[in-house]
Amino acid sequence: MSELNSIVLKILNKGKGILAADESTATMTKRLESVKIQSTAENRLSFRETLFSASGMTEYIGGVILYDETIKQITSKKNKIPELISEMGSFPGIKVDTGAKVLAGSPNEKITEGLDGLRERLKEYYKFGAKFTKWRGVYNISKEHPSKLSIQSNAHALARYSALVQECNMVPIVEPEVLMDGEHSAKECFVKTSEVIKKCFEELILHKVDLKGIILKPNMILAGNKCKDKISNEEVAKLTLKCLKESVPSEVPGIAFLSGGQSEIEATENLNLINKFNNTNFIMSYSFGRALQQSALKFWSQDIKNIDGTQKIFNQRAKMNTLAALGKWSKELEN
Ligand code: 13P
């Protein structure tokens, strides 16, 4: 087994998932301001340190995706953040893209940037202790989108990123996110997501990326948030499995879904059904941002000194999602 494959299997071992705490400072500011907390470096650290030192980290969270600011921060107990995460029994990871910018030639779409100087930045992050990385390509659905140009150029960037990350001995998380914003049906989401993922693997293979040493981070197949024809959770799970079975090469060891704006319970319920029906060899786990942090953030914002209370809420969410990654979750366990 290669070293990268063994890291993937440890991160996703026994229902463990990934905490996506890699919000850029701009996004984190939005999240904090939504709960009336000022976005200072100290407050950003304080919330994140609260989660990273929660007991649930050890049992349920195999990896934490950090942002550049956070990987360099020192905790209140004078530890480096990656050390704290390792001590909790989890792997530190890092978001390495520099964000999605307007795609020249198709102004309503985005292309993710960050390849220039990436090899040098990766070496620096590796020294900070990162064992895996993340890059997110983003696609929106409308009649004419995602365009061939956006599908092609984002796949190319994801593949060049992945090859550089593996060269530096880290596991790349490959995240092509087809957004749930819009009026589109689940069927359209299925068709577009399949096209996007297939193109990503075409490029990953062209760039000689070792597929056993990556984690795919896709969206679930959902109807758009403005679509009138919602589908059931069972249908979400079945369509998601069908899409991945048809588009992802069997060498890929693990898939960790993003939550993408679903509510906490919805994301957990869908993940649980995906695992109940899982007829593939892929490990199907989670790499949630909002669906792991939302309730904890709300609680914390009421009293940022209440570390135990905040951790309790986070531990419960992590536990529920790990149960879902094993197909053992049920609604009754939420109370
Ligand atoms: P959400 O689970 O909030 O979609 O975040 C996951 C993520 O890392 C998006 O890049």
XYZ file of N, CA, C and O in Angstrom, residues 2-102:
404
model
N 0.532 2.228 -0.826
C 1.349 3.446 -0.863
C 1.080 4.273 0.399
O 0.052 4.121 1.062
N 2.033 5.169 0.667
C 1.910 6.019 1.850
C 0.651 6.909 1.753
O -0.071 7.095 2.732
N 0.401 7.414 0.551
C -0.757 8.303 0.384
C -2.065 7.551 0.578
O -2.999 8.030 1.218
N -2.108 6.318 0.035
C -3.313 5.509 0.207
C -3.544 5.217 1.683
O -4.686 5.257 2.174
N -2.471 4.974 2.405
C -2.644 4.662 3.828
C -3.119 5.892 4.614
O -3.907 5.766 5.554
N -2.708 7.078 4.197
C -3.225 8.294 4.859
C -4.735 8.434 4.600
O -5.519 8.704 5.513
N -5.139 8.197 3.343
C -6.583 8.279 3.013
C -7.374 7.335 3.912
O -8.387 7.710 4.519
N -6.874 6.101 4.026
C -7.631 5.099 4.792
C -7.664 5.424 6.281
O -8.641 5.110 6.966
N -6.621 6.090 6.763
C -6.634 6.491 8.183
C -7.607 7.654 8.402
O -8.335 7.694 9.398
N -7.606 8.599 7.477
C -8.509 9.755 7.630
C -9.972 9.282 7.655
O -10.782 9.774 8.434
N -10.275 8.316 6.795
C -11.680 7.892 6.654
C -11.958 6.567 7.363
O -12.944 5.887 7.058
N -11.125 6.224 8.342
C -11.252 4.946 9.028
C -12.530 4.850 9.872
O -12.862 5.768 10.615
N -13.242 3.761 9.741
C -14.402 3.448 10.599
C -15.404 4.594 10.755
O -15.773 4.965 11.879
N -15.786 5.160 9.640
C -16.820 6.192 9.683
C -16.326 7.583 10.035
O -17.110 8.523 10.130
N -15.000 7.710 10.206
C -14.494 9.053 10.492
C -14.678 9.955 9.283
O -14.668 9.490 8.138
N -14.824 11.242 9.542
C -14.988 12.207 8.458
C -14.012 13.353 8.614
O -13.096 13.316 9.442
N -14.230 14.372 7.795
C -13.318 15.523 7.759
C -14.083 16.777 8.175
O -15.221 17.001 7.742
N -13.459 17.559 9.031
C -14.013 18.859 9.405
C -13.425 19.911 8.458
O -12.207 20.134 8.461
N -14.276 20.529 7.646
C -13.814 21.577 6.735
C -13.903 22.920 7.458
O -14.950 23.563 7.497
N -12.781 23.283 8.090
C -12.724 24.546 8.840
C -11.793 25.511 8.105
O -11.027 26.241 8.721
N -11.865 25.478 6.791
C -10.913 26.228 5.969
C -11.533 27.458 5.333
O -11.072 27.928 4.286
N -12.576 27.998 5.969
C -13.187 29.208 5.419
C -12.113 30.295 5.309
O -11.326 30.502 6.253
N -12.109 30.981 4.181
C -11.185 32.106 4.014
C -11.586 33.172 5.041
O -12.697 33.121 5.599
N -10.719 34.142 5.264
C -11.055 35.177 6.250
C -12.347 35.894 5.843
O -13.191 36.188 6.693
N -12.538 36.121 4.544
C -13.764 36.798 4.084
C -15.007 35.958 4.408
O -15.998 36.471 4.931
N -14.941 34.653 4.137
C -16.102 33.789 4.419
C -16.314 33.654 5.914
O -17.448 33.691 6.409
N -15.243 33.499 6.674
C -15.362 33.362 8.132
C -15.957 34.640 8.728
O -16.745 34.579 9.684
N -15.599 35.768 8.150
C -16.148 37.042 8.621
C -17.666 37.048 8.427
O -18.418 37.429 9.324
N -18.117 36.566 7.277
C -19.568 36.478 7.026
C -20.231 35.572 8.064
O -21.262 35.893 8.626
N -19.612 34.423 8.314
C -20.191 33.467 9.270
C -20.264 34.095 10.669
O -21.263 33.955 11.372
N -19.184 34.762 11.082
C -19.158 35.339 12.435
C -20.127 36.510 12.535
O -20.840 36.652 13.533
N -20.165 37.337 11.507
C -21.071 38.490 11.562
C -22.534 38.056 11.563
O -23.378 38.720 12.145
N -22.812 36.892 10.963
C -24.198 36.400 10.968
C -24.651 36.039 12.382
O -25.845 35.964 12.657
N -23.707 35.813 13.291
C -24.080 35.547 14.690
C -23.581 36.680 15.610
O -23.403 36.500 16.816
N -23.333 37.836 14.967
C -22.997 39.072 15.698
C -21.690 38.987 16.512
O -21.576 39.529 17.609
N -20.734 38.278 15.971
C -19.396 38.240 16.585
C -18.436 38.956 15.641
O -18.466 38.731 14.435
N -17.594 39.798 16.244
C -16.627 40.530 15.436
C -15.570 39.570 14.888
O -15.080 38.708 15.617
N -15.229 39.747 13.613
C -14.266 38.832 13.002
C -12.830 39.317 13.212
O -12.232 39.949 12.356
N -12.275 39.000 14.388
C -10.856 39.302 14.643
C -10.093 37.988 14.552
O -10.683 36.905 14.685
N -8.776 38.085 14.362
C -7.946 36.869 14.293
C -8.129 36.059 15.580
O -8.177 34.829 15.566
N -8.253 36.786 16.706
C -8.406 36.137 18.013
C -9.722 35.340 18.099
O -9.730 34.191 18.558
N -10.804 35.958 17.633
C -12.101 35.267 17.671
C -12.143 34.086 16.700
O -12.719 33.041 17.009
N -11.542 34.256 15.539
C -11.518 33.141 14.570
C -10.771 31.953 15.181
O -11.196 30.810 15.097
N -9.654 32.265 15.841
C -8.870 31.210 16.481
C -9.642 30.576 17.632
O -9.671 29.346 17.782
N -10.282 31.414 18.412
C -10.972 30.940 19.602
C -12.070 29.913 19.233
O -12.167 28.840 19.849
N -12.876 30.230 18.231
C -13.916 29.278 17.827
C -13.281 27.983 17.302
O -13.681 26.877 17.678
N -12.280 28.142 16.473
C -11.683 26.948 15.857
C -10.950 26.102 16.899
O -11.062 24.876 16.899
N -10.248 26.752 17.812
C -9.555 25.988 18.856
C -10.561 25.223 19.715
O -10.300 24.085 20.144
N -11.702 25.837 19.960
C -12.753 25.168 20.728
C -13.157 23.861 20.048
O -13.263 22.811 20.694
N -13.346 23.904 18.733
C -13.727 22.679 18.023
C -12.567 21.678 17.983
O -12.755 20.484 18.244
N -11.374 22.162 17.667
C -10.241 21.242 17.471
C -9.848 20.527 18.758
O -9.179 19.493 18.718
N -10.201 21.098 19.912
C -9.823 20.439 21.158
C -11.013 19.672 21.778
O -10.929 19.189 22.907
N -12.096 19.534 21.032
C -13.261 18.791 21.525
C -12.983 17.288 21.521
O -12.274 16.793 20.639
N -13.568 16.577 22.489
C -13.277 15.142 22.594
C -13.721 14.360 21.353
O -13.130 13.359 20.975
N -14.769 14.842 20.693
C -15.291 14.159 19.506
C -14.289 14.074 18.363
O -14.427 13.249 17.463
N -13.287 14.942 18.407
C -12.246 14.927 17.367
C -11.593 13.555 17.267
O -11.322 13.054 16.188
N -11.308 12.967 18.433
C -10.534 11.726 18.471
C -11.314 10.556 17.873
O -10.765 9.761 17.128
N -12.590 10.518 18.190
C -13.380 9.372 17.749
C -13.958 9.521 16.347
O -14.121 8.536 15.622
N -14.278 10.762 15.970
C -15.075 10.940 14.749
C -14.385 11.697 13.616
O -14.805 11.585 12.477
N -13.392 12.497 13.932
C -12.827 13.367 12.890
C -11.417 12.904 12.497
O -10.482 12.980 13.296
N -11.283 12.426 11.276
C -9.986 11.908 10.811
C -9.082 12.980 10.230
O -7.865 12.792 10.118
N -9.663 14.107 9.831
C -8.855 15.178 9.246
C -9.545 16.517 9.406
O -10.778 16.590 9.481
N -8.734 17.568 9.498
C -9.277 18.928 9.590
C -8.645 19.760 8.482
O -7.417 19.800 8.370
N -9.478 20.399 7.673
C -8.929 21.280 6.635
C -8.808 22.686 7.217
O -9.788 23.249 7.727
N -7.588 23.215 7.169
C -7.306 24.528 7.736
C -7.154 25.569 6.630
O -6.966 25.235 5.461
N -7.194 26.825 7.050
C -6.911 27.935 6.151
C -5.511 28.450 6.500
O -5.014 28.221 7.615
N -4.903 29.140 5.547
C -3.527 29.637 5.736
C -3.318 30.346 7.079
O -2.333 30.089 7.774
N -4.277 31.196 7.457
C -4.129 31.915 8.731
C -4.054 30.932 9.910
O -3.198 31.054 10.795
N -4.949 29.938 9.892
C -5.102 29.047 11.048
C -3.917 28.105 11.219
O -3.509 27.819 12.349
N -3.372 27.615 10.122
C -2.281 26.626 10.242
C -1.058 27.267 10.913
O -0.215 26.586 11.494
N -1.004 28.593 10.880
C 0.151 29.305 11.463
C -0.155 29.855 12.863
O 0.713 30.463 13.485
N -1.361 29.651 13.355
C -1.726 30.226 14.654
C -1.290 29.335 15.828
O -1.103 28.125 15.673
N -1.141 29.996 16.988
C -0.723 29.309 18.222
C -1.919 29.310 19.182
O -2.566 30.340 19.370
N -2.185 28.170 19.781
C -3.375 28.051 20.638
C -3.174 28.761 21.983
O -2.050 29.156 22.326
N -4.252 28.849 22.753
C -4.169 29.495 24.070
C -3.217 28.728 24.999
O -2.691 29.282 25.950
N -2.996 27.436 24.690
C -2.061 26.654 25.526
C -0.672 26.607 24.895
O 0.138 25.728 25.210
N -0.440 27.525 23.955
C 0.878 27.696 23.306
C 1.300 26.516 22.429
O 2.479 26.211 22.278
N 0.299 25.835 21.883
C 0.563 24.771 20.908
C 0.400 25.305 19.509
O -0.397 26.213 19.285
N 1.094 24.676 18.555
C 0.790 25.010 17.161
C -0.500 24.278 16.794
O -0.718 23.139 17.237
N -1.335 24.915 15.982
C -2.630 24.301 15.614
C -2.457 22.899 15.006
O -3.155 21.964 15.423
N -1.539 22.697 14.042
C -1.398 21.328 13.497
C -1.003 20.311 14.575
O -1.412 19.154 14.518
N -0.241 20.772 15.578
C 0.134 19.856 16.674
C -1.078 19.484 17.516
O -1.240 18.332 17.916
N -1.912 20.470 17.796
C -3.131 20.190 18.558
C -3.969 19.137 17.817
O -4.431 18.161 18.424
N -4.125 19.332 16.512
C -4.956 18.400 15.728
C -4.336 17.000 15.756
O -5.041 16.006 15.954
N -3.026 16.916 15.588
C -2.358 15.598 15.631
C -2.510 14.955 17.007
O -2.764 13.759 17.118
N -2.360 15.760 18.044
C -2.514 15.212 19.411
C -3.919 14.656 19.648
O -4.091 13.712 20.418
N -4.890 15.243 18.986
C -6.266 14.754 19.128
C -6.492 13.489 18.305
O -7.585 12.911 18.310
N -5.482 13.087 17.538
C -5.592 11.843 16.772
C -6.114 12.044 15.360
O -6.576 11.108 14.703
N -6.029 13.288 14.875
C -6.563 13.606 13.551
C -5.432 14.162 12.664
O -4.377 14.538 13.171
N -5.665 14.214 11.364
C -4.643 14.728 10.445
C -4.920 16.184 10.075
O -6.044 16.511 9.680
N -3.899 17.039 10.139
C -4.087 18.406 9.666
C -3.982 18.483 8.141
O -3.113 17.855 7.541
N -4.866 19.253 7.532
C -4.836 19.486 6.088
C -4.963 20.974 5.809
O -5.194 21.765 6.732
N -4.803 21.355 4.551
C -4.790 22.781 4.242
C -5.439 23.074 2.888
O -5.190 22.355 1.924
N -6.256 24.109 2.852
C -6.817 24.580 1.575
C -5.712 25.335 0.848
O -5.101 26.249 1.423
N -5.436 24.983 -0.403
C -4.326 25.635 -1.099
C -4.744 26.451 -2.316
O -3.916 27.133 -2.907
N -6.031 26.379 -2.699
C -6.420 27.258 -3.806
C -6.555 28.677 -3.259
O -6.646 28.894 -2.048
N -6.533 29.641 -4.174
C -6.637 31.031 -3.717
C -7.983 31.642 -4.117
O -8.127 32.852 -4.191
N -8.943 30.764 -4.380
C -10.302 31.251 -4.590
C -10.749 31.176 -6.035
O -9.949 31.039 -6.956
N -12.074 31.246 -6.216
C -12.679 31.159 -7.549
C -12.883 32.572 -8.092
O -13.490 33.418 -7.429
N -12.341 32.810 -9.290
C -12.422 34.142 -9.908
C -13.240 34.050 -11.201
O -13.449 32.950 -11.733
N -13.664 35.203 -11.717
C -14.453 35.205 -12.958
C -13.644 34.541 -14.075
O -12.454 34.813 -14.256
